[in-house]
Short mmCIF file of C-alpha atoms and ligand atoms in Angstrom, two decimals:
data_model
loop_
_atom_site.label_atom_id
_atom_site.label_comp_id
_atom_site.label_asym_id
_atom_site.label_seq_id
_atom_site.Cartn_x
_atom_site.Cartn_y
_atom_site.Cartn_z
CA MET A 3 100.88 -24.90 92.39
CA LEU A 4 99.36 -21.69 91.08
CA ASP A 5 101.45 -18.97 89.51
CA GLN A 6 101.62 -16.19 92.10
CA ALA A 7 100.76 -13.65 89.38
CA THR A 8 97.31 -15.23 89.01
CA LEU A 9 96.56 -14.98 92.70
CA SER A 10 94.75 -12.17 94.42
CA PRO A 11 96.52 -9.89 96.96
CA PHE A 12 93.92 -11.18 99.46
CA GLU A 13 92.34 -14.61 99.83
CA GLY A 14 88.61 -15.23 100.14
CA PRO A 15 85.92 -12.55 100.29
CA LEU A 16 87.31 -9.02 100.35
CA HIS A 17 84.52 -8.25 102.79
CA ASP A 18 86.25 -10.46 105.39
CA VAL A 19 89.34 -8.24 105.17
CA ALA A 20 87.31 -5.04 105.54
CA ARG A 21 85.13 -6.49 108.30
CA ARG A 22 88.16 -7.23 110.50
CA VAL A 23 88.81 -3.47 110.53
CA LEU A 24 85.20 -2.30 110.72
CA VAL A 25 84.36 -4.34 113.83
CA ARG A 26 87.10 -2.54 115.79
CA HIS A 27 85.04 0.67 115.58
CA PRO A 28 81.79 1.40 117.44
CA GLU A 29 80.41 3.20 114.37
CA HIS A 30 80.13 -0.14 112.59
CA ALA A 31 77.84 -1.62 115.25
CA MET A 32 75.92 1.66 115.41
CA TYR A 33 75.40 1.62 111.64
CA ARG A 34 74.24 -1.99 111.71
CA ALA A 35 71.87 -1.18 114.56
CA GLY A 36 70.38 1.69 112.57
CA VAL A 37 71.51 4.40 114.99
CA LEU A 38 74.20 5.90 112.73
CA SER A 39 72.90 7.80 109.74
CA ALA A 40 74.00 6.84 106.25
CA SER A 41 75.91 10.12 105.81
CA ALA A 42 77.72 9.66 109.15
CA TYR A 43 78.61 6.12 108.07
CA TYR A 44 80.02 7.39 104.74
CA ALA A 45 82.17 9.93 106.64
CA PHE A 46 83.32 7.12 108.96
CA VAL A 47 84.41 5.00 105.96
CA ASP A 48 86.40 7.98 104.59
CA ARG A 49 88.04 8.44 108.01
CA ILE A 50 89.15 4.83 108.38
CA ALA A 51 90.20 4.45 104.71
CA PRO A 52 93.95 4.36 105.61
CA GLU A 53 93.25 1.58 108.13
CA LEU A 54 91.32 -0.43 105.54
CA VAL A 55 94.11 -0.03 103.01
CA ALA A 56 96.75 -1.00 105.59
CA ALA A 57 94.72 -4.17 106.30
CA GLY A 58 94.80 -5.13 102.60
CA VAL A 59 91.68 -3.56 101.06
CA PRO A 60 92.75 -2.12 97.67
CA ALA A 61 92.37 1.68 97.86
CA CYS A 62 89.76 1.84 95.08
CA GLU A 63 87.68 -0.84 96.80
CA VAL A 64 87.39 1.20 100.02
CA HIS A 65 84.71 3.33 98.36
CA PHE A 66 82.47 0.28 97.97
CA ALA A 67 82.40 -0.08 101.77
CA LYS A 68 79.93 2.84 101.71
CA ARG A 69 77.49 0.54 99.93
CA TYR A 70 77.69 -2.28 102.47
CA PRO A 71 74.12 -2.87 103.61
CA ARG A 72 73.40 -2.43 107.29
CA ASP A 73 72.33 -6.06 107.42
CA PRO A 74 72.74 -8.64 104.61
CA GLU A 75 69.60 -10.57 105.63
CA LEU A 76 67.53 -7.40 105.70
CA PHE A 77 68.95 -6.52 102.28
CA VAL A 78 67.72 -9.86 100.91
CA ARG A 79 64.27 -9.50 102.48
CA GLU A 80 63.89 -6.03 100.96
CA ALA A 81 65.23 -7.24 97.61
CA LEU A 82 62.76 -10.13 97.51
CA ALA A 83 59.89 -7.78 98.37
CA ARG A 84 60.89 -5.54 95.47
CA LEU A 85 61.30 -8.48 93.10
CA ALA A 86 57.96 -9.95 94.18
CA HIS A 87 56.34 -6.60 93.44
CA ALA A 88 57.98 -6.63 89.98
CA GLY A 89 56.70 -10.19 89.40
CA ILE A 90 60.23 -11.65 89.24
CA VAL A 91 59.81 -13.91 92.29
CA PRO A 92 56.51 -15.47 93.32
CA ASP A 93 56.86 -14.74 97.01
CA ALA A 94 58.74 -12.22 99.16
CA THR A 95 59.62 -14.67 101.95
CA PRO A 96 63.22 -15.95 101.97
CA GLN A 97 63.69 -19.63 102.76
CA ARG A 98 65.85 -19.63 105.86
CA ALA A 99 67.17 -23.21 105.62
CA GLY A 100 68.65 -22.56 102.18
CA ALA A 101 70.29 -19.34 103.36
CA ALA A 102 71.92 -21.10 106.31
CA SER A 103 73.28 -23.85 104.08
CA ALA A 104 74.53 -21.30 101.52
CA MET A 105 76.44 -19.38 104.16
CA GLU A 106 77.85 -22.62 105.57
CA HIS A 107 79.16 -23.63 102.14
CA ALA A 108 80.56 -20.15 101.59
CA ALA A 109 82.31 -20.20 104.98
CA GLN A 110 83.89 -23.61 104.30
CA TYR A 111 85.01 -22.75 100.78
CA ASP A 112 88.63 -23.51 99.88
CA HIS A 113 89.63 -20.33 98.04
CA GLY A 114 92.93 -21.77 96.82
CA GLY A 115 94.65 -18.39 96.93
CA TYR A 116 91.88 -16.51 95.08
CA GLY A 117 90.00 -13.49 96.35
CA THR A 118 86.41 -12.55 95.61
CA PHE A 119 84.35 -9.37 95.37
CA ILE A 120 81.14 -11.28 96.05
CA TYR A 121 79.72 -9.72 99.21
CA PRO A 122 77.68 -11.51 101.91
CA GLU A 123 74.37 -10.02 100.79
CA GLU A 124 75.14 -11.04 97.18
CA ALA A 125 75.88 -14.61 98.27
CA LEU A 126 72.66 -14.73 100.30
CA LEU A 127 70.67 -13.10 97.52
CA LEU A 128 71.67 -15.67 94.91
CA SER A 129 70.79 -18.48 97.30
CA ALA A 130 67.40 -16.91 98.06
CA LEU A 131 66.67 -16.39 94.36
CA ALA A 132 67.58 -19.96 93.36
CA ALA A 133 65.24 -21.20 96.10
CA ALA A 134 62.42 -18.81 95.15
CA TRP A 135 62.69 -19.85 91.50
CA SER A 136 63.18 -23.57 92.29
CA ALA A 137 66.10 -23.46 89.85
CA ARG A 138 67.01 -26.84 88.37
CA SER A 139 69.40 -26.05 85.57
CA ALA A 140 71.92 -23.26 86.09
CA VAL A 141 74.77 -21.92 84.00
CA PHE A 142 77.45 -19.61 85.38
CA LEU A 143 79.24 -17.67 82.63
CA GLY A 144 82.48 -16.36 84.14
CA SER A 145 82.33 -18.70 87.13
CA TYR A 146 85.89 -17.72 88.23
CA TYR A 147 86.85 -20.13 91.03
CA GLY A 148 83.25 -21.14 91.72
CA TYR A 149 82.59 -19.21 94.93
CA TRP A 150 79.28 -17.58 93.94
CA ALA A 151 78.07 -20.86 92.44
CA SER A 152 78.84 -22.60 95.74
CA CYS A 153 76.11 -20.53 97.38
CA VAL A 154 73.44 -22.30 95.29
CA ALA A 155 74.96 -25.62 94.20
CA ALA A 156 73.63 -27.62 97.18
CA GLU A 157 70.18 -26.03 96.80
CA ILE A 158 70.01 -26.96 93.10
CA VAL A 159 71.49 -30.44 93.41
CA THR A 160 69.26 -31.36 96.37
CA ARG A 161 66.28 -30.57 94.13
CA GLY A 162 67.65 -33.03 91.53
CA GLY A 163 68.99 -30.25 89.34
CA ARG A 164 72.37 -29.52 87.80
CA ALA A 165 74.74 -26.65 87.25
CA VAL A 166 77.52 -25.91 84.80
CA LEU A 167 80.31 -23.50 85.64
CA VAL A 168 82.03 -21.99 82.59
CA ASP A 169 85.30 -20.07 82.65
CA PRO A 170 88.33 -20.06 80.34
CA ASP A 171 90.80 -19.93 83.26
CA PRO A 172 92.02 -23.48 84.00
CA HIS A 173 93.59 -22.52 87.33
CA ALA A 174 90.38 -20.98 88.64
CA ASN A 175 88.48 -24.00 87.28
CA ALA A 176 90.73 -26.38 89.23
CA VAL A 177 89.73 -24.63 92.48
CA ALA A 178 86.06 -24.72 91.46
CA ARG A 179 86.27 -28.44 90.61
CA ARG A 180 87.89 -29.28 93.92
CA ASN A 181 85.17 -27.47 95.86
CA HIS A 182 82.26 -28.89 93.85
CA ALA A 183 83.54 -32.48 93.57
CA ARG A 184 81.05 -33.58 96.24
CA TYR A 185 78.19 -33.03 93.74
CA GLY A 186 79.57 -35.53 91.19
CA ASP A 187 78.17 -35.11 87.66
CA ALA A 188 75.45 -32.72 88.85
CA VAL A 189 77.95 -29.85 88.83
CA ARG A 190 80.25 -29.60 85.80
CA VAL A 191 83.12 -27.18 85.42
CA GLU A 192 83.93 -26.35 81.78
CA THR A 193 87.16 -24.70 80.69
CA ALA A 194 85.92 -22.50 77.83
CA THR A 195 84.77 -19.01 77.05
CA GLY A 196 81.03 -18.56 77.37
CA ALA A 197 80.76 -18.23 73.57
CA GLU A 198 82.72 -21.46 72.97
CA PHE A 199 80.69 -23.39 75.53
CA LEU A 200 77.31 -22.12 74.32
CA ALA A 201 78.13 -22.76 70.65
CA ALA A 202 78.59 -26.47 71.42
CA ALA A 203 76.01 -26.91 74.21
CA ASN A 204 72.68 -28.72 73.93
CA ASP A 205 71.62 -27.74 77.45
CA THR A 206 68.62 -25.63 78.41
CA PHE A 207 68.92 -23.35 81.43
CA ASP A 208 66.36 -21.88 83.79
CA LEU A 209 68.96 -19.84 85.72
CA VAL A 210 71.74 -17.85 84.06
CA VAL A 211 74.37 -16.14 86.22
CA ILE A 212 76.79 -13.83 84.41
CA ASP A 213 79.94 -12.47 86.07
CA ALA A 214 82.55 -12.71 83.30
CA GLU A 215 85.10 -9.97 82.87
CA LEU A 216 88.04 -9.28 80.58
CA PRO A 217 90.85 -6.77 81.19
CA ARG A 218 89.84 -3.21 80.31
CA SER A 219 92.95 -3.14 78.11
CA HIS A 220 91.34 -5.79 75.83
CA PRO A 221 91.54 -4.48 72.23
CA ASP A 222 87.86 -5.12 71.41
CA PRO A 223 85.68 -2.54 73.18
CA ASP A 224 82.72 -4.93 72.81
CA GLU A 225 84.54 -7.42 75.04
CA ALA A 226 86.64 -5.29 77.39
CA GLY A 227 85.71 -5.22 81.07
CA LYS A 228 82.04 -5.99 81.57
CA ALA A 229 81.11 -5.15 77.95
CA ILE A 230 81.42 -8.90 77.42
CA TYR A 231 77.99 -9.28 79.09
CA ARG A 232 76.21 -8.25 75.89
CA GLY A 233 77.62 -11.11 73.79
CA LEU A 234 77.12 -13.63 76.59
CA LEU A 235 73.49 -12.63 77.08
CA ARG A 236 72.85 -12.79 73.33
CA ASP A 237 74.54 -16.22 73.06
CA VAL A 238 72.73 -17.78 76.02
CA LEU A 239 69.21 -16.78 74.90
CA PRO A 240 68.73 -19.78 72.53
CA HIS A 241 69.57 -22.04 75.49
CA CYS A 242 66.98 -20.58 77.86
CA ALA A 243 63.93 -22.43 79.13
CA PRO A 244 60.63 -20.52 79.05
CA ARG A 245 60.60 -18.29 82.11
CA ALA A 246 64.36 -18.25 82.57
CA HIS A 247 65.86 -16.11 85.32
CA PHE A 248 69.03 -14.03 85.09
CA VAL A 249 71.45 -12.67 87.67
CA PHE A 250 74.27 -10.31 86.66
CA HIS A 251 77.02 -9.11 88.97
CA ASN A 252 78.33 -5.51 88.81
CA ILE A 253 75.14 -3.88 87.60
CA LEU A 254 75.71 -0.50 89.19
CA PHE A 255 73.98 2.45 87.59
CA GLU A 256 72.47 3.97 90.72
CA ASP A 257 74.49 5.12 93.69
CA VAL A 258 73.20 7.23 96.55
CA THR A 259 76.44 7.58 98.54
CA GLY A 260 77.59 10.76 96.77
CA ASP A 261 81.07 9.23 96.53
CA ALA A 262 82.97 10.67 93.54
CA TYR A 263 84.82 7.41 92.81
CA LEU A 264 81.54 5.49 92.68
CA ALA A 265 80.08 8.18 90.42
CA GLY A 266 83.01 7.35 88.11
CA ILE A 267 82.08 3.65 88.23
CA VAL A 268 78.52 4.55 87.23
CA ALA A 269 79.83 6.64 84.33
CA ARG A 270 82.12 3.78 83.25
CA ASN A 271 79.22 1.33 83.42
CA GLU A 272 77.07 3.65 81.30
CA ARG A 273 79.74 3.41 78.60
CA GLU A 274 80.80 -0.20 79.05
CA LEU A 275 77.40 -1.79 79.64
CA GLY A 276 75.31 0.47 77.39
CA ARG A 277 74.94 -2.09 74.60
CA PHE A 278 74.27 -4.88 77.11
CA ARG A 279 71.47 -2.81 78.64
CA ALA A 280 69.87 -2.38 75.23
CA VAL A 281 69.87 -6.17 74.67
CA ALA A 282 68.55 -6.76 78.22
CA ALA A 283 65.76 -4.22 77.67
CA ARG A 284 64.76 -5.95 74.44
CA GLU A 285 65.16 -9.60 75.43
CA LEU A 286 64.20 -9.67 79.11
CA ASP A 287 60.66 -8.95 80.21
CA THR A 288 61.71 -7.37 83.49
CA PHE A 289 65.12 -6.22 84.71
CA VAL A 290 65.79 -4.72 88.13
CA GLU A 291 68.97 -3.28 89.63
CA LEU A 292 69.55 -4.09 93.29
CA ALA A 293 71.89 -1.84 95.29
CA SER A 294 74.17 -4.48 96.77
CA THR A 295 77.79 -3.53 97.40
CA GLU A 296 78.84 -4.17 93.79
CA GLY A 297 75.33 -4.01 92.30
CA VAL A 298 73.32 -6.98 91.05
CA GLY A 299 70.92 -7.05 88.10
CA VAL A 300 68.04 -9.53 88.23
CA GLY A 301 65.83 -10.30 85.27
CA VAL A 302 63.28 -12.68 83.87
CA ARG A 303 62.52 -13.77 80.32
CA LEU A 304 59.04 -15.18 79.96
CA ARG A 305 59.34 -16.29 76.30
C1 SAM B 401 87.57 -12.21 87.86
S1 SAM B 401 85.97 -12.93 87.65
C2 SAM B 401 84.95 -11.74 88.32
C3 SAM B 401 85.16 -11.73 89.83
C4 SAM B 401 83.92 -12.01 90.56
N1 SAM B 401 83.03 -10.85 90.42
C5 SAM B 401 84.21 -12.22 92.03
O1 SAM B 401 84.43 -11.24 92.70
O2 SAM B 401 84.24 -13.37 92.49
C6 SAM B 401 85.69 -12.82 85.94
C7 SAM B 401 85.93 -14.15 85.29
O3 SAM B 401 85.48 -14.03 83.93
C8 SAM B 401 86.24 -14.95 83.21
N2 SAM B 401 86.07 -14.71 81.77
C9 SAM B 401 86.78 -13.90 80.97
N3 SAM B 401 86.32 -14.00 79.70
C10 SAM B 401 85.30 -14.87 79.71
C11 SAM B 401 84.42 -15.37 78.72
N4 SAM B 401 84.54 -14.96 77.45
N5 SAM B 401 83.48 -16.26 79.07
C12 SAM B 401 83.38 -16.66 80.35
N6 SAM B 401 84.18 -16.21 81.34
C13 SAM B 401 85.13 -15.32 81.03
C14 SAM B 401 87.63 -14.76 83.73
O4 SAM B 401 88.46 -15.87 83.43
C15 SAM B 401 87.37 -14.60 85.23
O5 SAM B 401 87.53 -15.81 85.92
#
C-alpha cells in the first residue's frame, strides 16, 4: 500500500481531468475544429478556470490548458515535419500503427494512484520519435511510475530492443515494474538516481529520455527542480551510441499565449535550465523546442 502523501491529488493523466470539463463546452469542439481563434480559446480557458479547479485541476496547471494543441495527431505531424527539416528525423511521416499501440498502452496503464503531466501529444510524440529513429536501446532518467516509457516500450521491444527505467523512488518503480512486467528482461526498472545508475552501467543508449525532477527547495541549486537535467545529460554522454537521440520533458522557453503565469515559468526555466542549455548547445548537434503543453526538447548527438 502506498503512503497517501506520495500519491497525486489526481490519478492518471491530468489532461483526462481537464478534458472532462472542456468537452462540456462548445468552445472546446470549436477550437479543435479550427473555428475558434487562439485568443478566444485563451479567454475561454480563463473563464472556465474555476470549473477546472473544482474538477481537480491544480490552479497553477489551468494555465497550461492554453497550450493544449488543437489536435494531438496534427501536433505530431507538424513536429515531425519540423524535426525532419532540422535533420533530426529521417522522414516526416508518422507511423500510424505504432501510435495506435502507444495510445492503447497508455489507456490501459495502471497508474497505481499516481498522476502524470504527460499530455496526449507528448505521449504520441515520443512514440512517433522512437519509431522514426528505430530506437533499440533506451534509457529513461527520472522514469517516475513508467507512464511515458509505456508509450514506446512495445515499439522498442518488438524491434528486439530494450529499455531501462531509472528512478530513485521505489514506490513509483513498483508501479512501473508491474506495468512493464509483460516485457520480461527487455524492460528493466532500476531504483537509483541517474548518476548512481550511470556510474555503474556498461550499457550504450541510442535514445535518452530525461524527465527527472527534484523539489525546488533542494539545497543544491544545480540539482533543484529541473536543474538536475544538466548533470544527467553530462553523465549519460559517455553511454551514448553514435547518433543518439534525446527527448527532454518541460523544455519551455517559448510561449505565445501571453499568459502571465506561463511567462513566469519561462523566466524560471531561463534560470533553472540555463546551465543545462549550455551543455546541450555544446554536446548536441541539434536541439529543438517543441511547443507541447509542457514543452518538449528534442536533440541529436552525431558523435
Ligand atoms: C515527478 S517525475 C516528473 C513527472 C513527469 N513529468 C510526469 O508528469 O509524468 C520526476 C521524477 O524524477 C525522479 N528523480 C529525482 N531525482 C532523480 C535523479 N537524480 N535521477 C533520476 N530521477 C530522479 C523523481 O523520483 C520523480 O519520480
